[in-house]
XYZ file of C-alpha atoms in Angstrom:
344
model
C 15.265 6.399 -26.822
C 17.292 4.314 -24.494
C 14.725 4.893 -21.815
C 11.984 3.395 -23.950
C 14.231 0.588 -25.137
C 15.074 -0.493 -21.610
C 11.543 -0.341 -20.275
C 10.188 -3.018 -22.608
C 13.157 -5.209 -21.781
C 12.386 -4.842 -18.099
C 8.737 -5.675 -18.771
C 9.427 -8.633 -21.081
C 11.650 -10.480 -18.649
C 8.974 -11.099 -16.013
C 6.320 -12.182 -18.545
C 6.979 -15.871 -17.888
C 7.192 -15.401 -14.135
C 3.437 -15.269 -13.478
C 3.119 -18.665 -15.181
C 5.919 -20.072 -13.071
C 4.492 -18.477 -9.946
C 1.060 -19.961 -10.650
C 2.548 -23.409 -11.258
C 4.732 -23.296 -8.166
C 1.852 -21.945 -6.072
C -0.477 -24.667 -7.290
C 2.147 -27.307 -6.583
C 2.703 -25.880 -3.127
C -1.046 -25.911 -2.421
C -1.306 -29.521 -3.582
C 1.634 -30.516 -1.396
C 0.241 -28.665 1.608
C -3.215 -30.166 1.049
C -1.653 -33.606 0.739
C 0.332 -33.127 3.905
C -2.733 -31.862 5.760
C -4.881 -34.734 4.486
C -2.119 -37.218 5.182
C -1.691 -35.837 8.677
C -5.434 -35.964 9.263
C -5.709 -39.563 8.075
C -2.682 -40.544 10.124
C -4.153 -38.960 13.260
C -7.539 -40.531 12.585
C -6.012 -43.994 12.122
C -3.753 -43.517 15.125
C -6.716 -42.524 17.298
C -8.636 -45.620 16.220
C -5.704 -48.015 16.572
C -4.501 -46.732 19.939
C -7.863 -46.216 21.637
C -9.632 -49.404 20.585
C -8.906 -52.568 22.489
C -7.773 -55.639 20.576
C -9.572 -58.913 21.228
C -6.665 -61.325 21.318
C -8.657 -64.502 20.683
C -11.602 -64.309 18.318
C -11.735 -67.256 15.963
C -11.903 -70.936 16.948
C -8.768 -73.011 16.478
C -8.571 -76.655 15.509
C -12.028 -76.713 13.967
C -13.214 -76.946 10.393
C -14.624 -73.482 9.866
C -17.066 -72.937 6.997
C -15.729 -71.311 3.847
C -17.408 -68.733 1.653
C -18.801 -69.984 -1.639
C -17.681 -68.582 -4.987
C -21.116 -66.959 -5.351
C -20.551 -64.953 -2.170
C -16.896 -64.077 -2.767
C -16.292 -60.495 -1.675
C -19.107 -60.471 0.868
C -18.301 -59.767 4.522
C -20.027 -60.681 7.775
C -19.200 -58.903 11.020
C -20.351 -60.045 14.452
C -21.416 -57.057 16.545
C -21.665 -57.562 20.291
C -23.000 -55.022 22.747
C -21.980 -55.228 26.371
C -23.947 -53.366 28.989
C -22.561 -54.224 32.398
C -24.497 -51.494 34.183
C -27.857 -51.748 32.474
C -28.150 -55.161 30.912
C -28.652 -58.668 32.094
C -25.986 -58.483 34.756
C -24.193 -61.316 32.962
C -21.650 -59.304 30.973
C -19.018 -59.058 33.718
C -15.634 -58.380 32.095
C -16.667 -58.668 28.450
C -15.267 -55.308 27.234
C -11.922 -55.555 29.007
C -11.542 -59.320 28.924
C -13.555 -60.402 25.903
C -13.322 -64.112 26.738
C -15.402 -63.737 29.892
C -19.047 -62.967 30.598
C -22.043 -62.820 28.278
C -23.208 -60.376 25.663
C -26.444 -58.452 26.076
C -26.743 -57.640 22.375
C -25.802 -59.814 19.412
C -26.059 -58.822 15.751
C -24.649 -60.102 12.476
C -23.943 -57.301 10.000
C -23.735 -58.612 6.450
C -22.174 -56.652 3.587
C -22.976 -58.220 0.200
C -20.267 -58.350 -2.432
C -21.864 -55.565 -4.492
C -22.053 -53.311 -1.406
C -25.463 -52.068 -2.475
C -26.950 -52.573 0.965
C -26.199 -53.454 4.570
C -28.216 -56.087 6.424
C -28.157 -56.256 10.209
C -29.708 -59.289 11.898
C -30.357 -59.296 15.639
C -30.167 -62.623 17.448
C -32.106 -62.886 20.684
C -29.647 -63.669 23.474
C -31.978 -66.320 24.960
C -32.145 -68.301 21.709
C -31.865 -71.969 22.673
C -29.302 -73.731 20.516
C -26.482 -76.255 20.431
C -23.189 -74.908 21.740
C -20.289 -77.103 20.558
C -19.004 -79.241 23.428
C -21.633 -78.063 25.914
C -24.988 -79.203 24.591
C -28.063 -76.985 24.373
C -27.996 -73.609 26.120
C -28.992 -70.009 25.568
C -26.748 -68.741 22.800
C -25.195 -65.957 24.838
C -23.841 -68.563 27.265
C -21.244 -69.466 24.629
C -19.013 -66.549 25.663
C -19.195 -67.670 29.286
C -18.189 -71.228 28.335
C -15.501 -70.475 25.774
C -15.221 -66.769 25.084
C -15.729 -65.094 21.740
C -14.187 -68.012 19.771
C -16.903 -70.382 20.978
C -19.610 -67.868 20.143
C -18.133 -67.477 16.644
C -18.010 -71.262 16.292
C -21.628 -71.547 17.445
C -22.872 -68.935 14.973
C -20.785 -70.244 12.086
C -22.185 -73.697 12.759
C -25.727 -72.356 12.927
C -25.565 -70.590 9.555
C -22.766 -72.602 7.915
C -21.133 -69.302 6.926
C -17.864 -67.643 7.956
C -17.623 -64.607 10.228
C -14.897 -62.207 9.088
C -14.604 -59.779 11.976
C -15.830 -59.197 15.520
C -16.535 -55.893 17.232
C -17.693 -55.323 20.809
C -19.010 -51.950 21.946
C -19.655 -50.921 25.512
C -23.007 -49.149 25.646
C -21.402 -46.397 27.729
C -19.899 -45.145 24.475
C -23.363 -44.261 23.188
C -23.344 -41.105 25.295
C -20.395 -39.578 23.467
C -21.595 -40.933 20.138
C -24.973 -39.201 20.310
C -23.321 -35.969 21.424
C -20.770 -36.119 18.589
C -23.592 -36.622 16.087
C -25.596 -33.768 17.569
C -28.402 -36.089 18.634
C -29.911 -39.199 17.080
C -33.482 -39.353 15.784
C -35.456 -42.575 16.325
C -39.030 -43.652 15.709
C -40.132 -44.910 19.120
C -42.797 -47.596 18.678
C -44.070 -47.654 22.266
C -44.166 -44.892 24.851
C -42.431 -45.992 28.043
C -40.838 -44.882 31.283
C -37.355 -46.204 31.916
C -36.724 -47.675 35.349
C -34.763 -46.200 38.236
C -34.696 -42.968 40.168
C -33.303 -41.209 37.099
C -35.850 -42.837 34.808
C -37.005 -40.931 31.767
C -40.234 -40.926 29.789
C -39.958 -41.593 26.064
C -43.047 -40.619 24.098
C -44.245 -42.538 21.083
C -43.192 -41.333 17.641
C -40.186 -39.421 16.353
C -37.868 -38.403 19.194
C -34.284 -37.171 19.453
C -31.905 -38.913 21.826
C -28.997 -37.129 23.464
C -26.281 -38.434 25.773
C -27.619 -40.345 28.760
C -31.068 -40.542 27.193
C -29.647 -42.858 24.527
C -28.392 -45.235 27.217
C -31.751 -45.323 28.939
C -33.511 -45.924 25.633
C -31.415 -48.919 24.550
C -31.115 -50.443 28.037
C -34.744 -50.598 29.109
C -36.522 -53.961 29.004
C -38.596 -54.120 32.201
C -41.089 -51.532 30.914
C -42.263 -53.895 28.187
C -44.518 -56.911 28.447
C -42.328 -58.735 25.940
C -39.056 -57.679 27.613
C -36.091 -58.314 25.360
C -38.171 -58.389 22.169
C -38.958 -54.670 22.387
C -35.501 -53.926 23.761
C -33.966 -55.445 20.630
C -36.314 -53.373 18.440
C -35.297 -50.213 20.300
C -31.628 -51.046 19.861
C -32.218 -51.541 16.153
C -33.999 -48.202 15.975
C -31.115 -46.502 17.732
C -28.423 -48.022 15.502
C -30.541 -47.217 12.454
C -30.747 -43.622 13.673
C -26.985 -43.487 14.219
C -26.248 -44.832 10.753
C -28.844 -42.536 9.213
C -27.205 -39.530 10.853
C -23.671 -40.659 10.048
C -24.304 -41.712 6.447
C -25.118 -38.206 5.244
C -23.149 -35.821 3.087
C -23.146 -33.339 5.973
C -21.252 -35.760 8.212
C -19.139 -37.597 5.652
C -17.744 -34.348 4.226
C -16.907 -32.937 7.656
C -13.487 -34.291 8.733
C -13.763 -32.661 12.151
C -17.057 -34.418 12.887
C -15.686 -37.768 11.690
C -12.652 -37.348 13.915
C -14.849 -36.409 16.876
C -17.005 -39.516 16.383
C -13.991 -41.828 16.133
C -12.392 -40.164 19.149
C -15.556 -40.478 21.237
C -16.361 -44.100 20.381
C -12.939 -45.772 20.047
C -12.272 -46.070 23.812
C -15.464 -48.126 24.140
C -14.689 -50.398 21.202
C -12.970 -53.797 21.148
C -12.149 -55.367 17.788
C -10.310 -58.380 16.428
C -6.718 -57.665 15.415
C -7.639 -57.823 11.738
C -10.134 -54.980 12.053
C -7.515 -52.245 12.330
C -7.830 -48.732 10.933
C -6.693 -49.811 7.466
C -9.280 -52.594 7.222
C -12.041 -50.497 8.783
C -11.198 -47.640 6.420
C -11.324 -49.993 3.450
C -14.744 -51.273 4.484
C -15.963 -47.706 4.970
C -14.674 -46.760 1.515
C -16.484 -49.707 -0.050
C -19.711 -48.434 1.550
C -19.274 -44.826 0.420
C -22.492 -44.889 -1.656
C -24.587 -46.364 1.191
C -27.100 -44.120 2.938
C -29.391 -44.717 5.889
C -32.250 -46.107 3.804
C -29.921 -48.767 2.390
C -29.438 -50.336 5.837
C -32.032 -53.000 6.669
C -32.589 -54.394 10.169
C -34.386 -57.595 11.086
C -34.459 -60.151 13.880
C -33.676 -63.831 13.426
C -37.154 -65.422 13.216
C -38.119 -67.630 16.138
C -41.004 -69.768 17.307
C -41.687 -67.737 20.423
C -41.036 -68.228 24.115
C -40.658 -71.702 25.564
C -39.244 -73.522 28.569
C -36.109 -75.642 28.560
C -35.934 -79.073 30.181
C -34.268 -77.505 33.213
C -36.975 -74.852 33.583
C -35.354 -71.819 31.893
C -37.390 -69.325 29.893
C -35.964 -69.510 26.378
C -36.496 -68.355 22.806
C -37.284 -71.331 20.556
C -35.308 -71.078 17.326
C -36.897 -71.477 13.907
C -34.755 -74.056 12.126
C -36.515 -73.530 8.789
C -35.787 -69.795 8.855
C -32.181 -70.457 9.868
C -31.809 -72.812 6.879
C -33.208 -70.133 4.553
C -30.811 -67.515 5.914
C -27.899 -69.934 5.595
C -28.818 -70.478 1.947
C -29.079 -66.715 1.383
C -25.636 -66.152 2.908
C -24.171 -68.918 0.773
C -25.590 -67.424 -2.432
C -25.112 -63.768 -1.393
C -28.840 -63.112 -1.656
C -29.630 -62.019 1.888
C -31.198 -58.847 0.523
C -33.720 -60.927 -1.412
C -34.487 -62.951 1.724
C -35.070 -59.803 3.800
C -37.291 -58.273 1.120
C -39.358 -61.454 0.768
C -39.694 -61.867 4.544
C -40.978 -58.315 4.906
C -43.848 -58.897 2.490
C-alpha cells in the first residue's frame, strides 16, 4: 500500500513544475530576444554614428530662415547632395571630407509629407541660374564654393520659402558597395549608351541590373548624351528609384543581416548634419515603414531650357512660375498633388 501511496505523492509534486518551467523558459526567451535585438540595434546605430562623417556647419546663421506653416507641421525636407570627385564635373574637390568646399554634382530635395503616405524627390539641375545671397546671380551649385553648405541651404530656402530640416552628402563611390549589398539594382534605362573611358561599358535600353562598378558608370556618364546633364539626372533618378525599390521590400526590411550590411557599406561614404544621427534617421525610417518603391515619386525642377548668362556661361534658365507653385505646395503640404497634376 505504502508503495502506491508514495508514488502519487511523488507524481503530484511536480505537476506545477511544467507550468513554471514554461513560464520561466518563455521569460528567458523574451529576455534573450530582447538582448539580441537590443545588441543588434546598438551595433547598427553605432556603425552608422561612427562611420558617417558629421557636417559641422550646415544651416545659415544670422539670417531669418523660413518657418514651416501650421498646415505643413510634421513634414520634413532633406537636402541630398551627391559628390563625384572622380567622375563628375571636376568641381567637387573636398566636398565629402570638407563639406564647406567645392561644388556638388547632384542636388535633390527629398520631401516627406506629414502623413508619410509618399516620398517626393526633386532634382535641381546644378547649372540652374539663380540669386545666391551676397554674390548675385550664379549657377546654383556655386553656392557651396562661395559659402559652403550653409549658403546652399540659404539659397534653396530662399528660392522655395521653405525650411530644410537635414542635409546628407553621399560620395558616389559608395554606390559600389550599396549595389552589392542589395544584390544588384534594377533600373529602366531610357537610352542605350556607352560610358566613356578605357573601361567604358555599354548599357542597353530597357530593364537592366546594375552591379558594383557598373552603377558608378551608369550614374556618372553625361558625355554620351546630346543633352548632357539632363539625361544624367534622369539616370541618377532611375538608379535611386531602383535602390529604394529594392530596399523597401519585405524581403530586405525583415532581414536584419542585409540591413546591417547596407548600413555598413554605405555609412563610410555618407556625411550628415549632426542632427541626423542614428536615432533621428531611425525615427524617420520608422515613420516610412509603410512606404514601398511605388510610393516614391521623382521629378526635376521645371526650367525654361538652356540659355547663356551675361558673362557667356551655358546655364539652365529657371522657371519662376513653377518655383512659386512648388513653394505654395510645400507651404500647404500638398506637393503630392502638385507632382500628380504636373505629370498629367
